[in-house]
Coordinates of C-alpha atoms and ligand atoms in Angstrom, one line a residue:
X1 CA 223.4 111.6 363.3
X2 CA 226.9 113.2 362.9
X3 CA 229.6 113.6 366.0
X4 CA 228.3 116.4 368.1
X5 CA 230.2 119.6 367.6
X6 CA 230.7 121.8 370.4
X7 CA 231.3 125.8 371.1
X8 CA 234.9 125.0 372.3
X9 CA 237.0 121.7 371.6
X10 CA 240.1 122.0 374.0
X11 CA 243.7 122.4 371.4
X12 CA 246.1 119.0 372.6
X13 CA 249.3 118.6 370.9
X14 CA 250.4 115.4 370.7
X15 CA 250.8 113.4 373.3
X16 CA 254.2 112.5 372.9
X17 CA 255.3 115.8 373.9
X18 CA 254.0 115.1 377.4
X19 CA 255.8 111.9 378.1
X20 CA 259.6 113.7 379.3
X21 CA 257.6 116.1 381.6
X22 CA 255.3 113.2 383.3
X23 CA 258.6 111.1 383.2
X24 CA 260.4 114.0 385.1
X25 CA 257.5 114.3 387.2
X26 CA 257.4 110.4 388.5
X27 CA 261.3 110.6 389.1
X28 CA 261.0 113.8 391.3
X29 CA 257.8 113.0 392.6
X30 CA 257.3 116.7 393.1
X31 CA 254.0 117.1 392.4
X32 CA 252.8 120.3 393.2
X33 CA 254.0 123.6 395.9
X34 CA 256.1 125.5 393.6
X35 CA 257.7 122.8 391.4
X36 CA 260.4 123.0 388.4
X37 CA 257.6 123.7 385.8
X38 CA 255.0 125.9 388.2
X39 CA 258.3 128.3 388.3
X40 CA 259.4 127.4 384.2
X41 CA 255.8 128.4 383.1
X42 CA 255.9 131.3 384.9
X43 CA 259.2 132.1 383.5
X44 CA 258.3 131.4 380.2
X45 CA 254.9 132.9 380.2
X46 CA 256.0 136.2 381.4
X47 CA 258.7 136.5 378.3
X48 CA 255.7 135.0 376.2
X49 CA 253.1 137.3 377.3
X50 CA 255.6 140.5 377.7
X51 CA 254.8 141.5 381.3
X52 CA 257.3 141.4 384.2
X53 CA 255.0 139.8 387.4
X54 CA 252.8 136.8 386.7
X55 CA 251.6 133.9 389.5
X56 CA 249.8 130.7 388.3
X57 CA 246.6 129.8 389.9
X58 CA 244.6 126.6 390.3
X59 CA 241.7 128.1 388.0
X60 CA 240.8 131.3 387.0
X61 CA 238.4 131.7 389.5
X62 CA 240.6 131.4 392.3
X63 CA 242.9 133.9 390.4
X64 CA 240.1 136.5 390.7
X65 CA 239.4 135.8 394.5
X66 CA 243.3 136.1 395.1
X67 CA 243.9 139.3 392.8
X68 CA 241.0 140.4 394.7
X69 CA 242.1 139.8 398.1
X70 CA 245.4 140.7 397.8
X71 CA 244.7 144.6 396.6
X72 CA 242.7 144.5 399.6
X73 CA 239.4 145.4 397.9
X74 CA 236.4 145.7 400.1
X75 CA 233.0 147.8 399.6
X76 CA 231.2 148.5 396.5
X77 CA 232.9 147.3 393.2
X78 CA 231.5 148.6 390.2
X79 CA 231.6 145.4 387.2
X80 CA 229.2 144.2 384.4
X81 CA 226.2 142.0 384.6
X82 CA 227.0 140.2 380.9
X83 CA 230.2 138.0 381.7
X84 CA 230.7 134.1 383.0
X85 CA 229.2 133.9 386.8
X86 CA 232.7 133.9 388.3
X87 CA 233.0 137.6 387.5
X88 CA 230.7 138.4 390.4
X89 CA 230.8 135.8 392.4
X90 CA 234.4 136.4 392.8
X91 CA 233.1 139.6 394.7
X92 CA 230.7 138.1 396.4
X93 CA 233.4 135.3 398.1
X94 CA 235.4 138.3 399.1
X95 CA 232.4 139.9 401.1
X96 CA 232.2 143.0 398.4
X97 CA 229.0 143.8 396.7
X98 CA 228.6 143.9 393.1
X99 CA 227.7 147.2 391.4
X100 CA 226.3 146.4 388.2
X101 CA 226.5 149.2 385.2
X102 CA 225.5 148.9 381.6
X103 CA 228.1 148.0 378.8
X104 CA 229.1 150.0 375.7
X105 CA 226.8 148.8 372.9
X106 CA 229.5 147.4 370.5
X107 CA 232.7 146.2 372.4
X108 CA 230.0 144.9 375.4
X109 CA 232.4 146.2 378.1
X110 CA 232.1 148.3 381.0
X111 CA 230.3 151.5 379.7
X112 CA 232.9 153.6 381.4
X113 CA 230.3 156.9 380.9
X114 CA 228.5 155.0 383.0
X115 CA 231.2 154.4 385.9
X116 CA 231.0 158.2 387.8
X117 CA 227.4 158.1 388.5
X118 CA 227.4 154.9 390.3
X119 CA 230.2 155.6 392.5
X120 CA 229.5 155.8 396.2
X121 CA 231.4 156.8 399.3
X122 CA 232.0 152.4 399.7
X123 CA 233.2 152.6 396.6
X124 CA 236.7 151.1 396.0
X125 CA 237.3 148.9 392.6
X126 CA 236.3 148.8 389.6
X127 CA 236.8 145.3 387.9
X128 CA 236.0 145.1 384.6
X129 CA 236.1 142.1 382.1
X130 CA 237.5 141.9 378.5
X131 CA 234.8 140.1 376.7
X132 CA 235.8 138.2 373.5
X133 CA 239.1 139.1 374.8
X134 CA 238.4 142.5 373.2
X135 CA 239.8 145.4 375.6
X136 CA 238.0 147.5 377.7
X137 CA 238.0 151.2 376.9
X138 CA 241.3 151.0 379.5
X139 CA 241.9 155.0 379.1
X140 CA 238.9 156.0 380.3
X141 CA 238.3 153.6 383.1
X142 CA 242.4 154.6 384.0
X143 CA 241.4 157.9 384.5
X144 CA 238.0 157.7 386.4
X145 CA 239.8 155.1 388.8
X146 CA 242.8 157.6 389.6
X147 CA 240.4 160.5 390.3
X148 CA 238.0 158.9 392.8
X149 CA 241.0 156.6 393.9
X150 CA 239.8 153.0 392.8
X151 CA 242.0 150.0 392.2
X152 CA 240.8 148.9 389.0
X153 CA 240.8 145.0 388.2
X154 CA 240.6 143.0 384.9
X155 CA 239.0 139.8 384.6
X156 CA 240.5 139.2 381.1
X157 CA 239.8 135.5 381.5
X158 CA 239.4 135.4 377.3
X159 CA 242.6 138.1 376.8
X160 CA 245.3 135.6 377.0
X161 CA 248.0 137.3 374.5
X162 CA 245.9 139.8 373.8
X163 CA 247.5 143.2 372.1
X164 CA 247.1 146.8 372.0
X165 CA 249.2 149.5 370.0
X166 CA 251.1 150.0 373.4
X167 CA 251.6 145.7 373.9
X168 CA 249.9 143.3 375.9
X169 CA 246.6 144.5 377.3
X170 CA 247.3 142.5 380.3
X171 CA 249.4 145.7 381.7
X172 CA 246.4 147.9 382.3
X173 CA 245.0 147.9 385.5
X174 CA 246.2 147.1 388.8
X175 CA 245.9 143.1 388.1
X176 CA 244.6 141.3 385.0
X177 CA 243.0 137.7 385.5
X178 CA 243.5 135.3 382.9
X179 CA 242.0 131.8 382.9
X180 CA 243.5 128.6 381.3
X181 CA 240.6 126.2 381.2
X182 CA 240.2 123.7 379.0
X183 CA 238.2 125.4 376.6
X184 CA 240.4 128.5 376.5
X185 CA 242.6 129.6 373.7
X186 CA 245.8 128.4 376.1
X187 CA 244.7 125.8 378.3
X188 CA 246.4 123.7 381.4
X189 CA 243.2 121.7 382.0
X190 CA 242.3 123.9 384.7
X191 CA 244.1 126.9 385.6
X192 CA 244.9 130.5 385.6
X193 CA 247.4 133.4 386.0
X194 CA 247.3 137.1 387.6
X195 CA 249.5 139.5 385.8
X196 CA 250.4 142.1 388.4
X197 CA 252.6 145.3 388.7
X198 CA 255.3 144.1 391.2
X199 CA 257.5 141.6 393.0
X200 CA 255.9 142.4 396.0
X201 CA 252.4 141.7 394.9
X202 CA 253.9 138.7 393.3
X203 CA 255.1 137.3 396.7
X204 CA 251.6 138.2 398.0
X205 CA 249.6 136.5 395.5
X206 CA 251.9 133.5 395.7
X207 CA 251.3 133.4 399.7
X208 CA 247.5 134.2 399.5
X209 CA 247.3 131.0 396.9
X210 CA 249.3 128.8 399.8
X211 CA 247.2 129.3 402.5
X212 CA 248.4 132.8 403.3
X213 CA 252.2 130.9 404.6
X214 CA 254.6 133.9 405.3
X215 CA 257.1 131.1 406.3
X216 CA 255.9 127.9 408.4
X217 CA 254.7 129.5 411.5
X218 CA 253.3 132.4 410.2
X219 CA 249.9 133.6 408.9
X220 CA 248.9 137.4 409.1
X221 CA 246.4 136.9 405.8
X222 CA 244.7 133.5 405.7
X223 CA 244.5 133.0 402.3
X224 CA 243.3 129.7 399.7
X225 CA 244.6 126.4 398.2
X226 CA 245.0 128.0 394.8
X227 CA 248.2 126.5 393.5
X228 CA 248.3 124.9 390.4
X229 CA 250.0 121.8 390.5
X230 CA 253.0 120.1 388.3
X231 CA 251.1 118.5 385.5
X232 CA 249.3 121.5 384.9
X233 CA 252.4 123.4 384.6
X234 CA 253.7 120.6 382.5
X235 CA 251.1 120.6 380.3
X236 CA 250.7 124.9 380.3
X237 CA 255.0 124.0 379.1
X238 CA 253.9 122.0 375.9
X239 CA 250.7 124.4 375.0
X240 CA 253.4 127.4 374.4
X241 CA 255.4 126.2 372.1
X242 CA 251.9 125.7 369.9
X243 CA 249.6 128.3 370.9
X244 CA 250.9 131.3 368.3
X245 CA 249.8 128.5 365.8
X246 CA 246.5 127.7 367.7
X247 CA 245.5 130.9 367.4
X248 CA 246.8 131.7 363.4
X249 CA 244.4 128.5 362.7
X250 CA 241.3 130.5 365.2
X251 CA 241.8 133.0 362.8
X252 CA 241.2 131.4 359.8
X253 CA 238.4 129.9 361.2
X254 CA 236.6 133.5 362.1
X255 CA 237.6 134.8 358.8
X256 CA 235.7 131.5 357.3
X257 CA 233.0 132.0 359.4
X258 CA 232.6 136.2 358.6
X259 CA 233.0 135.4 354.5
X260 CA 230.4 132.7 354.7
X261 CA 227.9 134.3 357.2
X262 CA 228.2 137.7 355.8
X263 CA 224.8 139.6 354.9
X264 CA 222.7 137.4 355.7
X265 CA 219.3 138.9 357.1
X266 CA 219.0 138.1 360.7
X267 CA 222.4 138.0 361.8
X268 CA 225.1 140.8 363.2
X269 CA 228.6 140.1 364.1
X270 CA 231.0 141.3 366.6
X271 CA 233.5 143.3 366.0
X272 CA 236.8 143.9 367.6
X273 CA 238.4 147.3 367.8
X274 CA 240.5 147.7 365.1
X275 CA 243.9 148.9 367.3
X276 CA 244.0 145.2 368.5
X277 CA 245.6 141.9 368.0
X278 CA 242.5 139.6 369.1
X279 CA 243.4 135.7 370.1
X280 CA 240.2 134.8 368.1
X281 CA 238.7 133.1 371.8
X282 CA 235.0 133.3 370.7
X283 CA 232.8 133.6 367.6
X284 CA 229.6 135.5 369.2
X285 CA 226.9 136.4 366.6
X286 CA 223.3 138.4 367.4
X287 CA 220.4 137.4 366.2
X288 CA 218.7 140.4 365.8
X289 CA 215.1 141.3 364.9
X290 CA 215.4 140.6 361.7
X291 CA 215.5 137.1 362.0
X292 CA 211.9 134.8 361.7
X293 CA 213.4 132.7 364.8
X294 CA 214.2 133.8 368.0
X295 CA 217.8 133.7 369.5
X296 CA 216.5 130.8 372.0
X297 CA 214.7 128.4 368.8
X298 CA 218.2 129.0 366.9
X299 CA 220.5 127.6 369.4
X300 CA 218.0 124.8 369.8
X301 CA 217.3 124.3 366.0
X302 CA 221.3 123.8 366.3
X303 CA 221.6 121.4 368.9
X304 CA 218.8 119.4 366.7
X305 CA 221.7 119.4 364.0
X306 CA 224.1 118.1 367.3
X307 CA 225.7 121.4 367.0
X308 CA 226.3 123.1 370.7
X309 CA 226.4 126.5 370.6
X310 CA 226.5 128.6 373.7
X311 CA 224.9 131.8 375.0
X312 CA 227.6 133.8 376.4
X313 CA 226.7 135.6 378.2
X314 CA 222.6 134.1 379.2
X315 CA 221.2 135.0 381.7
X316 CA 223.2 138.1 383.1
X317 CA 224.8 138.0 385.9
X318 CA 222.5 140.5 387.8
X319 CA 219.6 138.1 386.3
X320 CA 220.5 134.8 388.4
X321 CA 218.4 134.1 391.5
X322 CA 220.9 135.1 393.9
X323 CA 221.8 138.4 392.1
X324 CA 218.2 139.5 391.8
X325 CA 217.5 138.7 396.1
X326 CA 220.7 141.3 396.5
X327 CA 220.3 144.5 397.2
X328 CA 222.5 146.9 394.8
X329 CA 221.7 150.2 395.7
X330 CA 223.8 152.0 392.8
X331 CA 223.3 149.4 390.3
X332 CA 221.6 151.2 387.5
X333 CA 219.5 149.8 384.4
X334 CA 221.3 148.1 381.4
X335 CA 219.4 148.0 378.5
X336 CA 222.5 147.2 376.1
X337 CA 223.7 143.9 378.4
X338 CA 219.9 143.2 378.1
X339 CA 219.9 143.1 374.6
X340 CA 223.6 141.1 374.3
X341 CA 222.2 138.9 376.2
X342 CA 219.2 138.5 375.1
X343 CA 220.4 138.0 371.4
X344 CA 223.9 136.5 371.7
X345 CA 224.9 133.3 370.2
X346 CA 228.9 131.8 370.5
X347 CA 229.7 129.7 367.2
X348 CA 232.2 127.0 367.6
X349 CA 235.1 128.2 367.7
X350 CA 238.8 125.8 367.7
X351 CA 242.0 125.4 366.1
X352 CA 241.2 121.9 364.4
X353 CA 238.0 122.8 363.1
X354 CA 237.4 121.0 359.5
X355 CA 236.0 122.0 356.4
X356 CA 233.2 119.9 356.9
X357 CA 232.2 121.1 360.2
X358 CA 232.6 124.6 359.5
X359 CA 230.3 124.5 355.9
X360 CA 227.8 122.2 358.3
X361 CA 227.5 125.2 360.8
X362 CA 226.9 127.8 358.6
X363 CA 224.4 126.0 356.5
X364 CA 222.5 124.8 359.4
X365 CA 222.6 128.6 361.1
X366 CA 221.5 129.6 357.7
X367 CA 218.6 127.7 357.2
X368 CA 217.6 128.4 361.4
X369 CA 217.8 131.9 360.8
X370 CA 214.8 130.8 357.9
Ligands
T4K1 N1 235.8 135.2 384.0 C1 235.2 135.0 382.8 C2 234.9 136.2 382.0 C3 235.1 133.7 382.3 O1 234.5 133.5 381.1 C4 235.5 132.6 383.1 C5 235.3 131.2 382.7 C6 236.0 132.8 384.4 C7 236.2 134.2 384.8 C8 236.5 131.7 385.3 O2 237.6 131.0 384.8 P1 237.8 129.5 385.3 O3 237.7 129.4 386.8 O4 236.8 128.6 384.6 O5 239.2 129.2 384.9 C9 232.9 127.5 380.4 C10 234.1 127.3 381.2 O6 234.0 126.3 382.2 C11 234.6 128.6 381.8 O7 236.0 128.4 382.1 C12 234.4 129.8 380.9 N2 234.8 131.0 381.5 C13 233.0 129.9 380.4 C14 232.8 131.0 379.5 O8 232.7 128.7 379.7 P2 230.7 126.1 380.4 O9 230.0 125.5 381.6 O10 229.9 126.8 379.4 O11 231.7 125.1 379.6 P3 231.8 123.6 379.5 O12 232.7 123.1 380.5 O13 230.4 123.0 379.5 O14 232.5 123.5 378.1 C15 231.8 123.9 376.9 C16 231.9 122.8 375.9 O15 233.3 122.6 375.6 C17 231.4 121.5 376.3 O16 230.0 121.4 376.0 C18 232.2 120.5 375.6 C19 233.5 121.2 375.3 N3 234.6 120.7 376.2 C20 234.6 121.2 377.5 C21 235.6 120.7 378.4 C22 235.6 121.3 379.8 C23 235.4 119.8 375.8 O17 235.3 119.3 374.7 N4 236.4 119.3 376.7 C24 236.5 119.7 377.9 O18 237.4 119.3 378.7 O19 231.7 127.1 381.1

């Protein structure tokens, strides 16, 4: 059987590159709270990304409670079912209560047509979530948010350096949410950052992710350990002098992928909107009803071949057992995050991807699509 190829394989330079940072970090033996490199990333990052306010967060999870918490959201937040759990269950940690909406058939964000009529007098936030790291329809959403007074939220966990015609997308919105796990397109292990719009949310953020410390005796919001610690920094400091090439390389790999997959009965790609500079995170595919095997014998047909695909986003959100016992009262229906869902397939999808792996996906998808 050949090595097992999976959706994500995390991009490491080489490990030589680490050694000054550790080195620096045994001398010091500052490990974590604010270190040399927690405040260098951040430094470097912002001038990177090309927004003013960032804070690093111990995952991206923790970055959505923070961001969360710290525009003092509470009520009804409106968000999408199809997305990774920690979307929602962000809310949920925060005491708010998911408002689930259907997505717009081809970018598979927030529908925003579909925001008004689920707002309610608890109504406060809207957070939506850049799937694919393709942007929300941020005009719209803008615009409904400042006429019924809504923060508005971005979980653009996939978005990392992201672009629209105006820059990075990670300006819209009151705070955008970017995780750095190991799988994402910029990775610090685990991680993750909240841009936000000032200093003064900045110093919020970074006392809601150290307990909620004002200074040593005082706590008026008790907040989380969210920091992230040296070696994450660290590594984060290596990853960006390599990641404008990681994601060059993504990009030959998608454009492999849509050459050698196109027209083929069965199968319908994603497509991001054309106004964008995409980072190339993900490779969904649908299989759609054309197809003689079903979306769920296609990923397994795969794995046969020991090649791990993922359905991101299966089940939905509003589909897990916790979801469904909630009561949503102006959740509406969502037939198009039903049929994502239903049909979606992630392709592996990394920097360092070979020849030979790449021709063996296609030709096994190929013959499970029949
Ligand atoms: N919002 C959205 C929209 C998100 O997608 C996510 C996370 C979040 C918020 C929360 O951000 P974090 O708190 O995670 O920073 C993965 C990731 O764990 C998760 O970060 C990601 N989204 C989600 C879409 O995918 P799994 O359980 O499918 O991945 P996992 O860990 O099984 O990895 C997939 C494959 O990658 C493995 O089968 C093998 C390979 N892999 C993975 C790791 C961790 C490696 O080769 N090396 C590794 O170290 O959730």
């Amino acid at each position: 059987m050949s090595k097992p190829i999976f959706v994500a394989r995390p991009s490491l330079p080489p490990l030589e590159e680490y050694v000054p940072f550790l080195e620096e970090i045994w001398e010091t033996r500052v490990l974590s709270n604010g270190g040399q490199f927690h405040t260098q990333l951040e430094t470097e990052l912002a001038s990177y990304l090309g927004v003013e306010h960032l804070s690093l967060f111990a995952s991206g999870t923790a970055a959505l409670l923070l961001a969360l918490r710290a525009l003092g959201v509470d009520g009804e937040v409106i968000t999408t079912p199809y997305s990774f759990a920690a979307t929602a269950n962000a809310l949920v940690w925060n005491g708010l209560t998911p408002t689930f909406i259907d997505i717009d058939r081809k970018t598979l964000n927030l529908d925003a047509r579909a925001i008004e009529a689920a707002i309610t007098d608890r109504t406060t936030a809207i957070l939506g979530v850049h799937s694919y790291g393709n942007p929300c329809d941020v005009a719209s959403i803008e615009k409904i948010a400042s006429r019924n007074n809504l923060k508005v939220i971005y979980d653009a966990a996939h978005a990392f350096s992201v672009e629209d015609s105006g820059g990075s997308v990670l300006r819209h919105g009151d705070m955008a949410v970017i995780s750095t796990h190991a799988t994402k397109v910029f990775n610090t292990f685990e991680g993750g950052i909240v841009v936000c719009k000032s200093e003064a949310q900045k110093e919020e953020l970074d006392r809601l992710k150290n307990f909620g410390f004002e200074d040593p005796m005082t706590i008026n919001t008790p907040g989380l350990n969210g920091k992230m610690s040296e070696v994450s920094a660290a590594l984060g400091l290596v990853q960006l002098r390599h990641v404008s090439r990681y994601i060059e390389e993504r990009k030959a790999i998608h454009d492999r992928y849509k050459s050698e997959l196109s027209g083929i009965k069965g199968l319908q790609f994603y497509e991001y909107k054309a106004d964008i500079r995409p980072n190339f995170s993900y490779f969904p595919v649908f299989i759609t009803k054309e197809s003689r095997t079903e979306p769920k014998r296609v990923l397994e047909k795969m794995a046969e071949r020991n090649i791990h695909c993922r359905r991101y986003f299966y089940p939905l959100i509003s589909n897990f057992p916790y979801y469904l016992n909630q009561r949503e009262p102006a959740s509406s229906s969502t037939p198009n995050a039903i049929s994502a869902s239903d049909t979606v397939l992630c392709l592996p999808i990394y920097s360092d991807m070979t020849e030979e792996d790449l021709n063996h996906i296609c030709s096994t998808l190929k013959a499970a699509l029949g």
